C-alpha cells in the first residue's frame, strides 16, 4: 500500500493535514458505537474490519491521555512507521513524518 508523489515535494512541506474526513474518538465506547453502527447500516462485512485496520491511537490534547483516530480518505494511506520514543529520538528512513495535535504529515526529505 502507499501513495506515489505526482510532483516533486521538498523536505518540510506539508503532505497531509487532517480534514473533516478525520474522526477522533475520545474514548473506546464511542469508537465501539461507531463500529457497531457501521456494521448495522452497511451490508459489506469487511467495512468495519477495514476501519479497524486503518485506525490508530494517538496522543492528542482532547481531555484523555490517548484518542482513537480514523481517516476516511487518502490520509489513511499515510503513516510514518514510528519506532517509539519521542519524535526526535526516532531514527528511520521513512520519507514522511506525522506529528502534532493538528495531525499533520511532513516530508522528512526531498521526495
XYZ file of N, CA, C and O in Angstrom:
444
model
N 0.830 -1.175 0.000
C 0.000 0.000 0.000
C 0.870 1.231 0.000
O 2.029 1.172 0.376
N 0.312 2.328 -0.375
C 1.072 3.561 -0.348
C 0.597 4.520 -1.407
O -0.302 4.228 -2.189
N 1.221 5.655 -1.416
C 0.907 6.707 -2.373
C 2.166 7.066 -3.138
O 3.267 7.005 -2.605
N 1.994 7.453 -4.390
C 3.111 7.891 -5.221
C 2.963 9.384 -5.456
O 1.882 9.865 -5.815
N 4.041 10.109 -5.265
C 4.006 11.564 -5.463
C 3.838 11.876 -6.947
O 4.525 11.314 -7.794
N 2.942 12.794 -7.255
C 2.702 13.212 -8.634
C 3.607 14.379 -9.036
O 3.624 14.779 -10.183
N 4.348 14.927 -8.061
C 5.262 16.034 -8.326
C 6.379 15.985 -7.294
O 6.304 15.230 -6.321
N 7.403 16.770 -7.499
C 8.482 16.851 -6.517
C 7.970 17.520 -5.240
O 7.211 18.490 -5.297
N 8.383 16.985 -4.103
C 7.986 17.523 -2.807
C 9.250 17.841 -2.025
O 10.140 16.996 -1.907
N 9.330 19.042 -1.515
C 10.513 19.496 -0.774
C 10.456 19.064 0.684
O 9.373 18.978 1.272
N 11.609 18.822 1.284
C 11.705 18.490 2.694
C 10.999 19.559 3.532
O 11.152 20.752 3.301
N 10.181 19.131 4.492
C 9.464 20.043 5.365
C 8.092 20.459 4.848
O 7.296 21.040 5.588
N 7.782 20.155 3.599
C 6.484 20.528 3.032
C 5.374 19.673 3.644
O 5.544 18.478 3.863
N 4.239 20.306 3.939
C 3.097 19.574 4.477
C 2.540 18.673 3.379
O 2.223 19.132 2.280
N 2.416 17.393 3.680
C 1.877 16.423 2.734
C 0.410 16.146 3.031
O -0.396 15.928 2.144
N 0.076 16.158 4.312
C -1.300 15.870 4.720
C -1.624 16.644 5.984
O -0.800 16.744 6.882
N -2.818 17.180 6.024
C -3.332 17.816 7.238
C -4.754 17.306 7.424
O -5.541 17.293 6.482
N -5.063 16.870 8.622
C -6.377 16.295 8.897
C -7.489 17.252 8.468
O -7.369 18.468 8.585
N -8.556 16.668 7.970
C -9.706 17.439 7.492
C -10.959 16.954 8.218
O -10.874 16.199 9.176
N -12.102 17.339 7.697
C -13.346 16.848 8.277
C -13.570 15.366 7.967
O -14.563 14.799 8.365
N -12.646 14.733 7.251
C -12.704 13.297 6.997
C -11.931 12.511 8.051
O -11.801 11.303 7.953
N -11.368 13.209 9.026
C -10.650 12.570 10.119
C -11.555 12.536 11.343
O -12.061 13.567 11.770
N -11.767 11.340 11.888
C -12.614 11.190 13.059
C -11.722 10.910 14.262
O -10.848 10.045 14.209
N -11.933 11.650 15.336
C -11.190 11.452 16.581
C -12.181 10.990 17.643
O -13.153 11.679 17.933
N -11.926 9.821 18.197
C -12.771 9.256 19.248
C -12.077 9.471 20.582
O -10.966 8.989 20.800
N -12.728 10.178 21.487
C -12.131 10.488 22.788
C -12.151 9.317 23.757
O -11.466 9.346 24.770
N -12.958 8.291 23.450
C -12.996 7.128 24.346
C -13.366 5.885 23.544
O -13.907 5.965 22.438
N -13.063 4.745 24.116
C -13.302 3.478 23.441
C -14.769 3.181 23.203
O -15.130 2.581 22.183
N -15.623 3.597 24.120
C -17.052 3.336 23.964
C -17.608 4.032 22.720
O -18.407 3.449 21.988
N -17.189 5.240 22.473
C -17.659 5.967 21.284
C -17.173 5.285 20.008
O -17.929 5.155 19.040
N -15.928 4.844 19.999
C -15.403 4.113 18.837
C -16.209 2.835 18.619
O -16.588 2.532 17.483
N -16.485 2.085 19.666
C -17.264 0.852 19.531
C -18.669 1.146 18.997
O -19.173 0.422 18.126
N -19.322 2.199 19.489
C -20.655 2.559 18.984
C -20.598 2.868 17.492
O -21.486 2.482 16.727
N -19.565 3.589 17.075
C -19.391 3.912 15.655
C -19.241 2.629 14.833
O -19.883 2.468 13.795
N -18.398 1.706 15.291
C -18.167 0.459 14.550
C -19.446 -0.381 14.463
O -19.766 -0.929 13.399
N -20.190 -0.475 15.559
C -21.457 -1.219 15.529
C -22.455 -0.551 14.592
O -23.177 -1.233 13.852
N -22.531 0.767 14.594
C -23.442 1.479 13.703
C -23.063 1.252 12.241
O -23.939 1.060 11.390
N -21.772 1.263 11.945
C -21.329 0.998 10.567
C -21.702 -0.416 10.160
O -22.144 -0.652 9.035
N -21.541 -1.362 11.056
C -21.885 -2.747 10.765
C -23.385 -2.909 10.524
O -23.796 -3.636 9.625
N -24.200 -2.215 11.313
C -25.658 -2.312 11.156
C -26.153 -1.625 9.891
O -27.116 -2.068 9.272
N -25.503 -0.554 9.489
C -26.006 0.263 8.375
C -25.564 -0.236 7.001
O -26.285 -0.100 6.026
N -24.371 -0.792 6.909
C -23.830 -1.194 5.611
C -23.737 -2.707 5.513
O -23.405 -3.388 6.476
N -24.017 -3.227 4.321
C -24.054 -4.675 4.138
C -22.673 -5.294 3.923
O -22.535 -6.507 3.974
N -21.650 -4.493 3.689
C -20.313 -5.015 3.460
C -19.689 -5.409 4.799
O -19.336 -4.550 5.608
N -19.532 -6.703 5.057
C -18.991 -7.129 6.350
C -17.518 -6.751 6.540
O -17.033 -6.710 7.670
N -16.836 -6.445 5.468
C -15.427 -6.086 5.573
C -15.186 -4.626 5.933
O -14.066 -4.248 6.267
N -16.232 -3.786 5.890
C -16.039 -2.360 6.128
C -15.529 -2.084 7.540
O -14.606 -1.301 7.731
N -16.111 -2.723 8.539
C -15.674 -2.498 9.914
C -14.241 -2.991 10.089
O -13.434 -2.342 10.752
N -13.908 -4.108 9.475
C -12.525 -4.603 9.544
C -11.569 -3.604 8.912
O -10.486 -3.344 9.456
N -11.943 -3.044 7.768
C -11.096 -2.039 7.116
C -10.889 -0.837 8.026
O -9.776 -0.318 8.149
N -11.947 -0.377 8.660
C -11.832 0.776 9.560
C -10.881 0.456 10.704
O -10.023 1.261 11.058
N -10.993 -0.731 11.262
C -10.102 -1.125 12.360
C -8.644 -1.226 11.906
O -7.726 -0.855 12.634
N -8.434 -1.721 10.697
C -7.068 -1.844 10.179
C -6.413 -0.477 10.045
O -5.237 -0.306 10.338
N -7.189 0.518 9.614
C -6.611 1.835 9.342
C -6.708 2.786 10.530
O -6.212 3.909 10.470
N -7.309 2.363 11.621
C -7.399 3.210 12.809
C -6.096 3.141 13.604
O -5.355 2.169 13.516
N -5.831 4.175 14.361
C -4.657 4.172 15.228
C -4.949 4.968 16.486
O -5.925 5.699 16.559
N -4.088 4.804 17.471
C -4.201 5.540 18.732
C -3.128 6.612 18.736
O -1.983 6.371 18.346
N -3.497 7.812 19.146
C -2.548 8.926 19.149
C -2.755 9.789 20.384
O -3.875 9.932 20.871
N -1.669 10.332 20.871
C -1.715 11.263 21.995
C -2.151 12.626 21.455
O -1.411 13.288 20.745
N -3.392 13.005 21.760
C -3.969 14.260 21.280
C -4.531 15.000 22.483
O -5.231 14.396 23.290
N -4.249 16.284 22.620
C -4.803 17.014 23.764
C -6.313 17.214 23.622
O -6.770 18.220 23.106
N -7.062 16.194 24.051
C -8.528 16.275 23.941
C -9.197 15.889 25.250
O -10.354 15.491 25.250
N -8.464 15.962 26.346
C -9.045 15.649 27.640
C -8.809 14.216 28.090
O -9.144 13.855 29.205
N -8.279 13.367 27.220
C -7.945 11.998 27.586
C -6.494 11.749 27.197
O -5.950 12.443 26.340
N -5.844 10.753 27.823
C -4.433 10.507 27.509
C -4.199 10.157 26.033
O -3.255 10.609 25.424
N -5.089 9.363 25.456
C -4.948 8.962 24.066
C -6.313 8.946 23.407
O -7.328 8.782 24.080
N -6.338 9.094 22.096
C -7.595 9.075 21.358
C -7.469 8.111 20.186
O -6.388 7.928 19.631
N -8.588 7.511 19.804
C -8.633 6.685 18.609
C -8.884 7.588 17.416
O -9.729 8.474 17.465
N -8.132 7.372 16.330
C -8.228 8.228 15.157
C -8.446 7.362 13.915
O -7.832 6.305 13.773
N -9.316 7.816 13.019
C -9.574 7.134 11.754
C -9.658 8.186 10.653
O -10.375 9.171 10.790
N -8.911 7.982 9.577
C -9.034 8.828 8.386
C -9.943 8.119 7.392
O -9.729 6.949 7.074
N -10.938 8.814 6.891
C -11.857 8.248 5.907
C -11.575 8.823 4.524
O -12.488 9.084 3.745
N -10.302 9.019 4.229
C -9.858 9.499 2.921
C -8.452 8.945 2.683
O -8.015 8.027 3.377
N -7.718 9.506 1.727
C -6.383 9.003 1.418
C -5.388 9.179 2.557
O -4.311 8.597 2.532
N -5.740 9.964 3.564
C -4.869 10.106 4.715
C -4.608 8.784 5.412
O -3.592 8.615 6.082
N -5.509 7.811 5.245
C -5.283 6.523 5.892
C -4.156 5.734 5.236
O -3.707 4.733 5.771
N -3.679 6.187 4.100
C -2.546 5.519 3.452
C -1.206 6.071 3.913
O -0.157 5.566 3.531
N -1.237 7.119 4.724
C -0.003 7.728 5.212
C 0.274 7.290 6.636
O -0.617 7.242 7.465
N 1.508 6.967 6.899
C 1.956 6.789 8.275
C 3.464 6.932 8.266
O 4.115 6.886 7.224
N 4.014 7.112 9.430
C 5.455 7.336 9.484
C 6.209 6.165 10.091
O 7.398 6.235 10.324
N 5.530 5.076 10.371
C 6.148 3.853 10.886
C 7.083 4.138 12.048
O 8.204 3.668 12.114
N 6.627 4.971 12.963
C 7.429 5.312 14.142
C 7.822 4.084 14.944
O 7.086 3.111 15.024
N 8.984 4.145 15.530
C 9.504 3.014 16.286
C 9.435 3.232 17.784
O 10.052 2.511 18.539
N 8.720 4.233 18.226
C 8.603 4.514 19.648
C 9.562 5.599 20.077
O 10.415 6.040 19.313
N 9.442 6.009 21.311
C 10.272 7.101 21.801
C 9.738 8.432 21.318
O 8.707 8.504 20.656
N 10.439 9.486 21.648
C 9.992 10.809 21.227
C 10.236 10.989 19.734
O 10.996 10.262 19.112
N 9.600 12.003 19.183
C 9.743 12.281 17.749
C 11.208 12.466 17.373
O 11.676 11.953 16.372
N 11.963 13.177 18.203
C 13.358 13.461 17.908
C 14.235 12.218 18.021
O 15.265 12.109 17.365
N 13.849 11.258 18.850
C 14.654 10.056 19.062
C 14.494 9.026 17.956
O 15.307 8.128 17.833
N 13.440 9.134 17.173
C 13.173 8.117 16.165
C 14.170 8.236 15.019
O 14.451 9.311 14.528
N 14.699 7.105 14.611
C 15.685 7.071 13.538
C 15.254 6.015 12.525
O 15.433 4.822 12.737
N 14.684 6.422 11.446
C 14.250 5.509 10.409
C 14.227 6.257 9.085
O 14.368 7.465 9.030
N 14.026 5.536 8.001
C 14.202 6.138 6.683
C 12.891 6.510 5.992
O 12.889 6.725 4.790
N 11.794 6.584 6.702
C 10.532 6.979 6.068
C 10.672 8.369 5.469
O 11.380 9.221 6.005
N 10.014 8.600 4.341
C 10.126 9.912 3.699
C 9.065 10.896 4.180
O 9.009 12.023 3.711
N 8.219 10.470 5.110
C 7.278 11.391 5.750
C 7.318 11.164 7.256
O 7.680 10.089 7.728
N 6.932 12.190 7.997
C 6.770 12.084 9.444
C 5.496 12.808 9.826
O 5.240 13.908 9.345
N 4.727 12.169 10.667
C 3.484 12.761 11.137
C 3.682 13.164 12.586
O 4.230 12.403 13.374
N 3.251 14.377 12.916
C 3.428 14.827 14.301
C 2.420 15.909 14.633
O 1.822 16.510 13.758
N 2.274 16.115 15.924
C 1.470 17.227 16.415
C 0.000 16.914 16.542
O -0.529 15.999 15.924
N -0.658 17.696 17.371
C -2.087 17.539 17.599
C -2.897 17.911 16.366
O -4.053 17.551 16.246
N -2.296 18.644 15.429
C -3.003 19.022 14.201
C -3.078 17.859 13.219
O -3.673 17.974 12.168
N -2.476 16.720 13.567
C -2.472 15.536 12.717
C -1.949 15.873 11.327
O -2.594 15.606 10.321
N -0.777 16.446 11.267
C -0.164 16.817 10.004
C 1.023 15.912 9.708
O 1.727 15.477 10.616
N 1.240 15.648 8.432
C 2.393 14.856 7.985
C 3.243 15.723 7.068
O 2.727 16.440 6.215
N 4.560 15.643 7.269
C 5.523 16.464 6.541
C 6.518 15.575 5.814
O 6.816 14.470 6.266
N 7.084 16.073 4.723
C 8.163 15.359 4.045
C 9.413 15.454 4.907
O 9.834 16.537 5.283
N 10.002 14.304 5.259
C 11.210 14.298 6.094
C 12.472 14.419 5.240
O 13.573 14.556 5.764
N 12.304 14.361 3.925
C 13.402 14.579 2.978
C 12.764 14.911 1.637
O 11.555 14.798 1.462
N 13.564 15.356 0.689
C 13.034 15.633 -0.647
C 12.492 14.348 -1.253
O 13.116 13.291 -1.181
N 11.316 14.450 -1.840
C 10.674 13.277 -2.475
C 10.555 13.548 -3.958
O 10.108 14.585 -4.372
